[in-house]
Tab-separated table of N, CA and C and ligand atoms in Angstrom:
chain	number	residue	atom	x	y	z
R	1	UNK	N	1.102	-1.036	0.066
R	1	UNK	CA	0.144	-0.178	-0.039
R	1	UNK	C	0.817	0.838	-0.103
R	2	UNK	N	1.858	1.450	0.833
R	2	UNK	CA	2.628	2.605	0.853
R	2	UNK	C	3.607	2.431	-0.487
R	3	UNK	N	3.792	3.160	-0.884
R	3	UNK	CA	4.403	3.185	-2.133
R	3	UNK	C	3.991	3.541	-3.477
R	4	UNK	N	4.720	2.544	-4.456
R	4	UNK	CA	4.944	3.072	-6.020
R	4	UNK	C	3.971	3.055	-6.638
R	5	UNK	N	2.617	2.462	-6.730
R	5	UNK	CA	1.221	2.201	-7.116
R	5	UNK	C	0.821	3.392	-7.298
R	6	UNK	N	0.708	3.741	-8.493
R	6	UNK	CA	-0.340	4.990	-9.133
R	6	UNK	C	-1.829	4.658	-8.349
R	7	UNK	N	-2.263	6.178	-7.420
R	7	UNK	CA	-3.647	6.224	-7.129
R	7	UNK	C	-4.346	6.481	-7.814
R	8	UNK	N	-5.941	5.541	-8.358
R	8	UNK	CA	-6.700	6.289	-9.124
R	8	UNK	C	-7.345	7.499	-8.659
R	9	UNK	N	-7.424	8.334	-9.385
R	9	UNK	CA	-8.439	9.000	-8.653
R	9	UNK	C	-9.314	9.241	-8.134
R	10	UNK	N	-9.637	8.214	-7.549
R	10	UNK	CA	-10.774	8.259	-6.848
R	10	UNK	C	-11.839	8.859	-5.814
R	11	UNK	N	-11.172	10.027	-5.161
R	11	UNK	CA	-11.396	11.382	-4.827
R	11	UNK	C	-11.919	12.330	-5.846
R	12	UNK	N	-12.449	12.183	-6.552
R	12	UNK	CA	-12.452	13.313	-6.966
R	12	UNK	C	-14.428	14.191	-6.830
R	13	UNK	N	-14.705	14.295	-4.761
R	13	UNK	CA	-16.178	15.728	-5.555
R	13	UNK	C	-15.817	17.103	-6.173
R	14	UNK	N	-14.367	17.829	-5.680
R	14	UNK	CA	-14.606	19.064	-6.268
R	14	UNK	C	-12.623	18.776	-6.882
R	15	UNK	N	-12.286	20.217	-7.824
R	15	UNK	CA	-10.823	20.643	-7.872
R	15	UNK	C	-10.400	19.395	-8.912
R	16	UNK	N	-11.721	19.168	-9.450
R	16	UNK	CA	-10.688	17.644	-10.422
R	16	UNK	C	-9.633	17.916	-10.998
R	17	UNK	N	-9.235	18.685	-11.350
R	17	UNK	CA	-7.536	18.592	-11.241
R	17	UNK	C	-6.404	17.871	-11.088
R	18	UNK	N	-6.693	18.515	-9.699
R	18	UNK	CA	-6.184	17.708	-8.937
R	18	UNK	C	-5.583	16.341	-8.776
R	19	UNK	N	-4.577	15.487	-8.930
R	19	UNK	CA	-4.894	14.298	-8.308
R	19	UNK	C	-3.951	13.466	-7.786
R	20	UNK	N	-4.623	12.737	-6.823
R	20	UNK	CA	-4.462	11.970	-5.842
R	20	UNK	C	-3.631	10.688	-6.016
R	21	UNK	N	-2.353	9.992	-5.773
R	21	UNK	CA	-1.935	9.124	-5.851
R	21	UNK	C	-1.256	8.785	-4.788
R	22	UNK	N	-0.518	7.938	-4.650
R	22	UNK	CA	0.786	7.204	-3.836
R	22	UNK	C	1.575	8.330	-3.864
R	23	UNK	N	2.106	8.478	-2.911
R	23	UNK	CA	3.271	9.059	-2.017
R	23	UNK	C	4.719	8.217	-3.430
R	24	UNK	N	5.671	8.535	-4.029
R	24	UNK	CA	6.422	8.366	-5.441
R	24	UNK	C	7.822	8.621	-4.600
R	25	UNK	N	8.751	7.744	-5.337
R	25	UNK	CA	10.216	8.651	-4.807
R	25	UNK	C	11.210	9.612	-4.942
R	26	UNK	N	10.599	9.858	-6.279
R	26	UNK	CA	10.493	11.394	-7.076
R	26	UNK	C	10.038	12.493	-5.696
R	27	UNK	N	8.890	12.425	-5.213
R	27	UNK	CA	8.412	13.004	-4.488
R	27	UNK	C	9.300	14.119	-3.622
R	28	UNK	N	10.713	13.478	-3.018
R	28	UNK	CA	11.201	14.399	-2.833
R	28	UNK	C	12.057	15.612	-3.066
R	29	UNK	N	11.957	15.282	-5.248
R	29	UNK	CA	12.124	16.104	-5.364
R	29	UNK	C	10.991	17.742	-5.679
R	30	UNK	N	9.703	16.909	-5.464
R	30	UNK	CA	8.005	18.320	-5.163
R	30	UNK	C	7.697	18.186	-4.420
R	31	UNK	N	8.812	18.948	-3.331
R	31	UNK	CA	8.795	19.908	-2.075
R	31	UNK	C	7.958	18.822	-1.135
R	32	UNK	N	7.809	17.599	-1.276
R	32	UNK	CA	6.524	16.313	0.087
R	32	UNK	C	7.449	17.103	1.031
R	33	UNK	N	8.838	16.665	1.708
R	33	UNK	CA	9.089	16.957	3.105
R	33	UNK	C	8.892	18.711	3.615
R	34	UNK	N	9.261	19.674	2.252
R	34	UNK	CA	8.947	20.983	2.700
R	34	UNK	C	7.276	21.371	3.390
R	35	UNK	N	6.356	20.478	2.309
R	35	UNK	CA	5.056	20.432	2.840
R	35	UNK	C	4.765	20.032	4.607
R	36	UNK	N	5.415	18.924	4.312
R	36	UNK	CA	5.122	18.202	5.878
R	36	UNK	C	5.697	19.796	6.803
R	37	UNK	N	6.955	20.367	6.708
R	37	UNK	CA	7.441	21.637	7.483
R	37	UNK	C	5.819	22.133	7.687
R	38	UNK	N	4.710	22.461	7.349
R	38	UNK	CA	4.030	23.196	7.270
R	38	UNK	C	2.762	22.889	8.362
R	39	UNK	N	3.269	21.366	8.939
R	39	UNK	CA	2.594	20.876	9.959
R	39	UNK	C	3.488	20.806	10.915
R	40	UNK	N	4.271	20.385	10.642
R	40	UNK	CA	5.205	20.328	12.033
R	40	UNK	C	7.102	20.213	11.910
R	41	UNK	N	7.450	20.362	13.018
R	41	UNK	CA	8.472	20.488	12.882
R	41	UNK	C	9.941	19.069	11.659
R	42	UNK	N	9.871	19.511	10.499
R	42	UNK	CA	10.510	18.587	9.444
R	42	UNK	C	11.733	19.284	8.781
R	43	UNK	N	12.506	18.939	9.331
R	43	UNK	CA	13.787	19.598	8.502
R	43	UNK	C	13.893	18.489	7.418
R	44	UNK	N	15.188	19.412	6.583
R	44	UNK	CA	14.449	18.479	5.133
R	44	UNK	C	15.563	17.234	5.160
R	45	UNK	N	15.121	15.795	4.071
R	45	UNK	CA	16.507	15.365	3.960
R	45	UNK	C	16.892	14.865	2.703
R	46	UNK	N	17.772	14.438	2.831
R	46	UNK	CA	18.913	13.868	2.018
R	46	UNK	C	18.166	13.041	0.498
R	47	UNK	N	18.525	13.044	-0.665
R	47	UNK	CA	17.563	12.166	-1.224
R	47	UNK	C	17.873	10.799	-0.462
R	48	UNK	N	19.180	10.009	-0.067
R	48	UNK	CA	19.747	9.048	0.327
R	48	UNK	C	18.367	8.683	1.631
R	49	UNK	N	18.354	9.974	2.711
R	49	UNK	CA	17.872	9.883	3.716
R	49	UNK	C	16.133	9.306	3.642
R	50	UNK	N	15.628	9.662	2.243
R	50	UNK	CA	14.405	9.945	1.871
R	50	UNK	C	14.100	8.399	1.586
R	51	UNK	N	14.949	8.190	0.486
R	51	UNK	CA	14.937	6.949	-0.105
R	51	UNK	C	14.951	5.745	0.884
R	52	UNK	N	15.593	5.859	1.441
R	52	UNK	CA	15.572	5.061	3.061
R	52	UNK	C	14.373	4.862	3.917
R	53	UNK	N	14.156	6.007	4.271
R	53	UNK	CA	12.994	5.954	5.017
R	53	UNK	C	12.115	5.521	3.919
R	54	UNK	N	11.329	5.972	2.732
R	54	UNK	CA	10.616	5.589	1.825
R	54	UNK	C	10.999	3.715	1.664
R	55	UNK	N	11.487	2.851	1.596
R	55	UNK	CA	12.248	1.547	1.471
R	55	UNK	C	10.982	0.614	2.630
R	56	UNK	N	11.825	1.787	3.661
R	56	UNK	CA	11.433	1.148	5.015
R	56	UNK	C	9.611	1.125	5.072
R	57	UNK	N	8.861	2.224	4.618
R	57	UNK	CA	7.581	2.146	5.093
R	57	UNK	C	7.034	1.502	3.740
R	58	UNK	N	7.982	1.194	2.423
R	58	UNK	CA	7.144	0.857	1.653
R	58	UNK	C	7.023	-0.743	2.247
R	59	UNK	N	7.856	-1.692	2.771
R	59	UNK	CA	7.908	-2.635	2.779
R	59	UNK	C	7.132	-3.192	4.127
R	60	UNK	N	6.209	-2.269	4.741
R	60	UNK	CA	4.710	-2.576	5.638
R	60	UNK	C	3.915	-2.815	4.709
R	61	UNK	N	3.940	-2.877	3.257
R	61	UNK	CA	3.164	-3.389	2.557
R	61	UNK	C	1.565	-2.760	2.713
R	62	UNK	N	0.291	-3.137	2.882
R	62	UNK	CA	-0.650	-2.848	3.086
R	62	UNK	C	-0.958	-1.638	4.566
R	63	UNK	N	-0.098	-2.300	4.976
R	63	UNK	CA	-0.159	-1.700	6.556
R	63	UNK	C	-0.111	-0.134	6.629
R	64	UNK	N	0.701	0.245	4.954
R	64	UNK	CA	0.836	2.277	5.144
R	64	UNK	C	0.597	2.659	4.253
R	65	UNK	N	0.167	3.413	3.980
R	65	UNK	CA	-0.360	4.207	2.771
R	65	UNK	C	-0.239	5.944	2.771
R	66	UNK	N	0.580	6.457	1.852
R	66	UNK	CA	0.841	7.731	2.069
R	66	UNK	C	0.121	8.317	0.375
R	67	UNK	N	-0.120	9.005	1.403
R	67	UNK	CA	-0.896	9.599	-0.633
R	67	UNK	C	-0.805	11.237	-0.534
R	68	UNK	N	-0.730	11.804	-1.866
R	68	UNK	CA	-0.228	12.735	-2.383
R	68	UNK	C	-1.309	13.561	-3.117
R	69	UNK	N	-1.146	14.769	-3.090
R	69	UNK	CA	-2.319	15.516	-4.912
R	69	UNK	C	-1.155	16.571	-5.058
R	70	UNK	N	-1.326	16.252	-6.599
R	70	UNK	CA	-0.748	16.731	-7.084
R	70	UNK	C	-1.535	17.520	-8.316
R	71	UNK	N	-1.334	18.897	-8.850
R	71	UNK	CA	-1.488	19.305	-9.606
R	71	UNK	C	-0.585	18.687	-11.554
R	72	UNK	N	-1.624	17.331	-12.249
R	72	UNK	CA	0.289	17.254	-13.407
R	72	UNK	C	0.052	18.151	-14.166
R	73	UNK	N	-0.751	19.349	-14.182
R	73	UNK	CA	-0.765	20.879	-15.584
R	73	UNK	C	0.893	20.946	-14.829
R	74	UNK	N	0.549	21.097	-13.571
R	74	UNK	CA	1.362	22.350	-13.578
R	74	UNK	C	3.271	22.357	-12.987
R	75	UNK	N	3.887	22.628	-14.217
R	75	UNK	CA	5.044	22.454	-14.783
R	75	UNK	C	6.696	21.860	-13.641
R	76	UNK	N	5.984	21.922	-12.034
R	76	UNK	CA	6.835	21.740	-10.501
R	76	UNK	C	6.213	20.857	-10.806
R	77	UNK	N	5.113	20.630	-11.290
R	77	UNK	CA	4.081	19.438	-9.970
R	77	UNK	C	4.761	18.913	-9.015
R	78	UNK	N	4.849	20.525	-7.838
R	78	UNK	CA	4.854	20.283	-6.708
R	78	UNK	C	3.418	19.629	-5.907
R	79	UNK	N	3.878	19.241	-5.016
R	79	UNK	CA	3.180	18.256	-3.973
R	79	UNK	C	2.592	19.318	-2.999
R	80	UNK	N	1.128	19.506	-2.999
R	80	UNK	CA	-0.168	19.970	-2.836
R	80	UNK	C	-0.502	19.745	-1.738
R	81	UNK	N	-0.689	18.489	-1.471
R	81	UNK	CA	-1.557	17.722	-0.220
R	81	UNK	C	-0.814	16.570	0.211
R	82	UNK	N	-1.244	15.994	2.049
R	82	UNK	CA	-0.641	14.736	1.952
R	82	UNK	C	-1.606	14.582	2.834
R	83	UNK	N	-2.007	13.162	2.988
R	83	UNK	CA	-2.101	12.474	4.014
R	83	UNK	C	-1.604	10.718	4.628
R	84	UNK	N	-1.654	10.928	5.813
R	84	UNK	CA	-0.941	9.565	5.558
R	84	UNK	C	-2.487	8.239	6.082
R	85	UNK	N	-2.148	6.744	6.715
R	85	UNK	CA	-2.726	6.176	6.981
R	85	UNK	C	-2.015	5.057	7.378
R	86	UNK	N	-1.814	4.482	8.575
R	86	UNK	CA	-1.369	2.958	9.117
R	86	UNK	C	-1.866	2.434	9.696
R	87	UNK	N	-1.844	1.228	9.413
R	87	UNK	CA	-3.032	0.422	9.978
R	87	UNK	C	-2.270	-0.799	10.699
R	88	UNK	N	-2.808	-0.882	12.392
R	88	UNK	CA	-2.192	-1.965	12.920
R	88	UNK	C	-3.250	-2.945	13.597
R	89	UNK	N	-2.972	-3.630	13.415
R	89	UNK	CA	-2.913	-5.069	13.855
R	89	UNK	C	-2.816	-5.520	14.749
R	90	UNK	N	-4.054	-5.783	15.635
R	90	UNK	CA	-4.823	-6.015	16.918
R	90	UNK	C	-5.003	-7.692	17.206
R	91	UNK	N	-5.137	-7.883	18.619
R	91	UNK	CA	-5.597	-9.646	18.689
R	91	UNK	C	-6.750	-8.998	19.540
R	92	UNK	N	-7.535	-7.936	19.396
R	92	UNK	CA	-8.715	-8.118	19.900
R	92	UNK	C	-9.698	-7.866	18.834
R	93	UNK	N	-10.486	-8.118	19.443
R	93	UNK	CA	-12.004	-8.422	18.250
R	93	UNK	C	-11.720	-8.943	16.580
R	94	UNK	N	-11.504	-10.270	17.187
R	94	UNK	CA	-10.940	-11.401	16.529
R	94	UNK	C	-9.353	-11.092	15.048
R	95	UNK	N	-8.871	-10.467	15.990
R	95	UNK	CA	-7.215	-9.861	14.904
R	95	UNK	C	-7.896	-8.664	14.385
R	96	UNK	N	-8.476	-7.922	15.034
R	96	UNK	CA	-9.150	-6.947	14.239
R	96	UNK	C	-8.089	-6.045	13.571
R	97	UNK	N	-8.441	-4.795	12.591
R	97	UNK	CA	-7.265	-3.807	12.714
R	97	UNK	C	-7.975	-2.393	12.523
R	98	UNK	N	-6.735	-1.825	12.737
R	98	UNK	CA	-7.651	-0.409	13.438
R	98	UNK	C	-6.310	0.439	12.437
R	99	UNK	N	-7.438	1.195	11.543
R	99	UNK	CA	-6.455	2.017	10.832
R	99	UNK	C	-6.314	4.233	11.815
R	100	UNK	N	-4.826	4.279	11.077
R	100	UNK	CA	-4.145	5.720	11.644
R	100	UNK	C	-4.041	6.408	10.669
R	101	UNK	N	-5.100	8.061	10.677
R	101	UNK	CA	-4.607	8.979	10.188
R	101	UNK	C	-3.589	9.875	10.900
R	102	UNK	N	-3.085	10.495	9.651
R	102	UNK	CA	-1.461	10.901	10.577
R	102	UNK	C	-0.955	11.884	9.612
R	103	UNK	N	-0.109	13.439	9.829
R	103	UNK	CA	0.443	13.592	8.411
R	103	UNK	C	-0.380	14.694	7.563
R	104	UNK	N	-1.612	14.702	8.582
R	104	UNK	CA	-2.801	15.468	6.700
R	104	UNK	C	-2.396	17.319	6.925
R	105	UNK	N	-1.811	18.054	5.809
R	105	UNK	CA	-1.180	18.573	5.985
R	105	UNK	C	-1.985	18.911	3.904
R	106	UNK	N	-1.990	20.264	4.029
R	106	UNK	CA	-2.639	21.069	2.812
R	106	UNK	C	-1.685	21.793	2.432
R	107	UNK	N	-1.152	22.079	1.253
R	107	UNK	CA	-0.192	23.619	1.031
R	107	UNK	C	-0.549	25.090	1.436
R	108	UNK	N	-0.644	25.978	1.851
R	108	UNK	CA	-1.028	26.817	2.612
R	108	UNK	C	-1.489	27.432	1.434
R	109	UNK	N	-1.207	27.992	0.453
R	109	UNK	CA	-1.760	27.919	-1.331
R	109	UNK	C	-2.593	27.778	-1.410
R	110	UNK	N	-2.548	26.385	-1.342
R	110	UNK	CA	-4.243	25.347	-1.854
R	110	UNK	C	-4.538	25.210	-1.154
R	111	UNK	N	-5.489	25.874	0.387
R	111	UNK	CA	-6.306	25.280	1.347
R	111	UNK	C	-7.530	25.930	0.917
R	112	UNK	N	-8.519	25.335	1.233
R	112	UNK	CA	-10.343	26.277	1.220
R	112	UNK	C	-10.189	25.704	0.158
R	113	UNK	N	-10.228	24.773	-0.636
R	113	UNK	CA	-10.926	24.428	-1.668
R	113	UNK	C	-11.214	22.945	-1.755
R	114	UNK	N	-11.076	22.054	-1.057
R	114	UNK	CA	-11.721	20.662	-0.632
R	114	UNK	C	-10.566	19.866	-0.594
R	115	UNK	N	-9.467	20.225	-0.398
R	115	UNK	CA	-8.364	19.030	-0.683
R	115	UNK	C	-8.012	18.110	0.454
R	116	UNK	N	-8.250	18.900	1.748
R	116	UNK	CA	-7.961	18.313	2.958
R	116	UNK	C	-9.103	17.686	3.440
R	117	UNK	N	-10.493	18.353	2.797
R	117	UNK	CA	-10.954	16.803	2.113
R	117	UNK	C	-11.006	16.150	1.512
R	118	UNK	N	-11.503	15.955	0.539
R	118	UNK	CA	-11.092	14.405	-0.084
R	118	UNK	C	-9.661	13.937	0.417
R	119	UNK	N	-8.470	13.636	0.334
R	119	UNK	CA	-7.042	13.313	0.594
R	119	UNK	C	-7.558	12.250	2.145
R	120	UNK	N	-7.964	13.380	3.512
R	120	UNK	CA	-8.978	12.448	4.739
R	120	UNK	C	-10.113	11.215	4.293
R	121	UNK	N	-11.423	11.148	3.616
R	121	UNK	CA	-12.279	10.899	2.939
R	121	UNK	C	-11.303	9.215	2.277
R	122	UNK	N	-10.504	9.960	0.990
R	122	UNK	CA	-9.900	8.373	0.798
R	122	UNK	C	-9.133	7.517	1.691
R	123	UNK	N	-8.739	8.192	2.290
R	123	UNK	CA	-7.652	7.400	3.150
R	123	UNK	C	-8.449	6.188	4.408
R	124	UNK	N	-10.558	6.710	4.541
R	124	UNK	CA	-10.586	6.208	5.620
R	124	UNK	C	-11.429	5.461	4.456
R	125	UNK	N	-11.570	5.321	3.322
R	125	UNK	CA	-11.463	4.489	1.978
R	125	UNK	C	-10.612	3.505	2.307
R	126	UNK	N	-9.481	3.724	1.553
R	126	UNK	CA	-8.664	2.891	1.957
R	126	UNK	C	-8.071	2.007	3.118
R	127	UNK	N	-9.074	2.522	4.487
R	127	UNK	CA	-8.964	1.943	6.014
R	127	UNK	C	-10.324	1.241	6.072
R	128	UNK	N	-11.083	1.042	5.542
R	128	UNK	CA	-12.444	0.383	5.266
R	128	UNK	C	-12.384	-1.071	4.218
R	129	UNK	N	-11.164	-0.724	3.035
R	129	UNK	CA	-10.898	-1.400	2.289
R	129	UNK	C	-9.707	-2.805	2.823
R	130	UNK	N	-9.606	-1.967	4.127
R	130	UNK	CA	-8.022	-3.120	4.359
R	130	UNK	C	-8.660	-3.474	5.440
R	131	UNK	N	-10.066	-3.624	5.135
R	131	UNK	CA	-11.203	-4.135	6.957
R	131	UNK	C	-10.585	-3.444	8.262
R	132	UNK	N	-10.487	-2.693	8.360
R	132	UNK	CA	-10.585	-1.629	9.677
R	132	UNK	C	-11.940	-2.264	10.529
R	133	UNK	N	-11.959	-2.025	11.261
R	133	UNK	CA	-12.895	-1.499	12.021
R	133	UNK	C	-13.381	0.061	12.159
R	134	UNK	N	-12.324	0.274	12.587
R	134	UNK	CA	-12.174	1.798	12.773
R	134	UNK	C	-11.219	2.560	12.495
R	135	UNK	N	-11.659	4.245	12.058
R	135	UNK	CA	-10.310	4.631	11.743
R	135	UNK	C	-10.371	6.107	12.932
R	136	UNK	N	-8.912	6.303	13.993
R	136	UNK	CA	-8.586	7.207	14.646
R	136	UNK	C	-7.460	7.882	14.025
R	137	UNK	N	-7.797	9.362	14.610
R	137	UNK	CA	-6.845	10.488	14.952
R	137	UNK	C	-7.204	11.189	16.152
R	138	UNK	N	-5.658	11.892	16.308
R	138	UNK	CA	-5.727	12.534	16.762
R	138	UNK	C	-5.207	14.609	16.252
R	139	UNK	N	-6.221	15.369	17.262
R	139	UNK	CA	-5.997	16.750	16.070
R	139	UNK	C	-6.221	17.751	17.937
R	140	UNK	N	-6.066	18.945	17.053
R	140	UNK	CA	-5.774	20.654	17.645
R	140	UNK	C	-7.437	20.048	18.113
R	141	UNK	N	-7.980	21.323	19.439
R	141	UNK	CA	-9.347	21.290	19.151
R	141	UNK	C	-10.223	22.105	18.213
R	142	UNK	N	-9.116	23.063	17.727
R	142	UNK	CA	-9.657	24.045	16.131
R	142	UNK	C	-9.824	23.060	15.474
R	143	UNK	N	-9.516	21.748	15.055
R	143	UNK	CA	-9.533	20.897	13.767
R	143	UNK	C	-10.758	20.199	13.908
R	144	UNK	N	-11.191	20.477	15.600
R	144	UNK	CA	-12.944	19.665	15.294
R	144	UNK	C	-14.129	20.000	14.276
R	145	UNK	N	-14.159	21.165	13.981
R	145	UNK	CA	-15.570	21.034	12.736
R	145	UNK	C	-14.157	20.315	11.213
R	146	UNK	N	-13.033	20.586	10.904
R	146	UNK	CA	-12.643	20.186	9.975
R	146	UNK	C	-12.822	18.645	9.669
R	147	UNK	N	-12.445	18.337	11.022
R	147	UNK	CA	-12.306	16.410	10.826
R	147	UNK	C	-14.161	15.354	11.213
R	148	UNK	N	-14.750	16.497	11.249
R	148	UNK	CA	-16.573	16.613	11.634
R	148	UNK	C	-16.815	16.498	10.007
R	149	UNK	N	-16.669	16.541	9.151
R	149	UNK	CA	-16.823	17.159	7.774
R	149	UNK	C	-16.076	16.315	7.053
R	150	UNK	N	-15.371	15.815	7.696
R	150	UNK	CA	-14.582	14.797	6.848
R	150	UNK	C	-15.051	13.191	7.410
R	151	UNK	N	-15.721	13.275	8.551
R	151	UNK	CA	-17.248	12.154	9.069
R	151	UNK	C	-16.218	11.699	9.971
R	152	UNK	N	-15.594	11.932	11.345
R	152	UNK	CA	-14.967	11.617	12.255
R	152	UNK	C	-16.337	12.318	13.399
R	153	UNK	N	-16.094	11.666	13.829
R	153	UNK	CA	-16.952	12.208	15.763
R	153	UNK	C	-15.676	12.004	16.553
R	154	UNK	N	-16.146	12.822	17.720
R	154	UNK	CA	-15.359	12.819	19.383
R	154	UNK	C	-15.516	11.808	19.445
R	155	UNK	N	-14.673	10.965	20.218
R	155	UNK	CA	-13.722	9.979	21.055
R	155	UNK	C	-13.340	10.165	22.064
R	156	UNK	N	-13.329	10.340	23.061
R	156	UNK	CA	-11.623	10.178	23.925
R	156	UNK	C	-11.271	11.129	24.399
R	157	UNK	N	-10.289	10.605	25.091
R	157	UNK	CA	-9.128	11.895	25.320
R	157	UNK	C	-7.817	11.604	24.943
R	158	UNK	N	-6.745	12.527	24.037
R	158	UNK	CA	-5.589	11.901	23.849
R	158	UNK	C	-4.849	12.468	25.055
R	159	UNK	N	-3.654	11.150	25.031
R	159	UNK	CA	-2.715	11.262	26.366
R	159	UNK	C	-1.675	11.122	25.289
R	160	UNK	N	-0.771	11.786	26.022
R	160	UNK	CA	0.877	11.769	25.534
R	160	UNK	C	1.843	11.840	26.172
R	161	UNK	N	2.979	11.394	26.126
R	161	UNK	CA	4.120	11.211	26.278
R	161	UNK	C	5.598	11.809	25.391
R	162	UNK	N	6.170	12.946	25.461
R	162	UNK	CA	7.233	12.947	24.554
R	162	UNK	C	7.803	13.137	24.818
R	163	UNK	N	9.110	12.745	23.690
R	163	UNK	CA	10.576	12.474	24.157
R	163	UNK	C	11.678	13.771	23.737
Z	201	ACO	C1	-4.401	13.596	12.045
Z	201	ACO	C2	-3.662	15.109	11.252
Z	201	ACO	O1	-2.773	14.502	10.826
Z	201	ACO	S1	-4.252	16.541	12.921
Z	201	ACO	C3	-3.131	18.129	11.268
Z	201	ACO	C4	-3.916	18.845	10.276
Z	201	ACO	N1	-3.193	19.128	9.938
Z	201	ACO	C5	-2.894	21.125	9.909
Z	201	ACO	O2	-3.636	20.988	10.641
Z	201	ACO	C6	-1.979	21.745	9.353
Z	201	ACO	C7	-2.050	22.460	8.205
Z	201	ACO	N2	-3.956	22.886	7.828
Z	201	ACO	C8	-3.769	22.723	6.836
Z	201	ACO	O3	-3.201	21.438	6.008
Z	201	ACO	C9	-5.370	22.461	6.141
Z	201	ACO	O4	-5.484	23.790	7.450
Z	201	ACO	C10	-6.524	21.413	6.954
Z	201	ACO	C11	-5.226	19.763	6.199
Z	201	ACO	C12	-6.426	21.627	7.747
Z	201	ACO	C13	-7.859	21.944	6.094
Z	201	ACO	O5	-7.628	21.576	4.466
Z	201	ACO	P1	-8.086	22.619	4.137
Z	201	ACO	O6	-7.924	22.174	1.844
Z	201	ACO	O7	-7.969	23.359	3.660
Z	201	ACO	O8	-9.399	21.714	4.008
Z	201	ACO	P2	-11.449	21.994	3.252
Z	201	ACO	O9	-11.128	22.965	2.498
Z	201	ACO	O10	-11.033	20.811	2.162
Z	201	ACO	O11	-12.142	22.286	4.314
Z	201	ACO	C14	-12.998	21.336	4.667
Z	201	ACO	C15	-14.064	21.242	5.162
Z	201	ACO	O12	-13.065	21.460	6.834
Z	201	ACO	C16	-13.425	23.164	6.565
Z	201	ACO	N3	-12.543	23.614	7.468
Z	201	ACO	C17	-11.303	23.118	7.217
Z	201	ACO	N4	-10.201	23.978	7.623
Z	201	ACO	C18	-11.294	24.470	9.364
Z	201	ACO	C19	-10.924	24.372	10.212
Z	201	ACO	N5	-9.385	25.170	10.638
Z	201	ACO	N6	-11.688	25.073	11.303
Z	201	ACO	C20	-12.756	24.359	10.973
Z	201	ACO	N7	-13.568	24.090	9.515
Z	201	ACO	C21	-12.150	24.007	8.948
Z	201	ACO	C22	-13.836	24.085	5.421
Z	201	ACO	O13	-14.773	25.133	5.765
Z	201	ACO	C23	-14.849	23.026	4.170
Z	201	ACO	O14	-15.830	23.216	5.296
Z	201	ACO	P3	-17.340	23.045	3.377
Z	201	ACO	O15	-17.009	22.432	3.027
Z	201	ACO	O16	-18.558	23.230	4.497
Z	201	ACO	O17	-16.599	24.905	3.090
């Protein structure tokens, strides 16, 4: 699921010129890491560091998917948005699976046009197709309304230990 296979444009309610697909190795040159830095501290990675992490994630097969959005008609094909799903395999629920949505970010210049909604909806669809019984995520209180639009309901309390 992580890796190089092209993603069909399955999430196209709006903004149809934007293509959503799986992360590719060459996305390092298309500003993928810089885009992530709009979400959290994300120092640049060398091409070699990026390739190492890409290979590690690809080795997780269908348990890890990173989607990216691009405008194929743009000359530089910069990455405009991204979001990640990883699948946790449990003993609970008869060996059930839980999807975790992580690292959702839309480039500041592309926000407000439905791209964030499309990315998250597609990640949820992938989780459903993978047999997950639920999909969960952590976010700040300010993003409640956005994730509600994506179909999420508030549940429980987030706890963390930072190192
Ligand atoms: C699990 C995680 O990764 S949490 C981290 C989320 N990422 C970030 O905070 C990074 C910075 N922010 C962003 O990248 C973007 O603002 C995002 C991802 C939060 C939203 O992306 P956008 O493409 O702008 O959202 P999109 O245009 O699809 O909006 C969908 C709906 O949610 C609403 N919405 C979007 N952002 C917000 C917000 N911050 N607060 C309230 N509502 C919002 C929109 O108004 C829209 O509603 P509508 O359909 O009624 O018009």
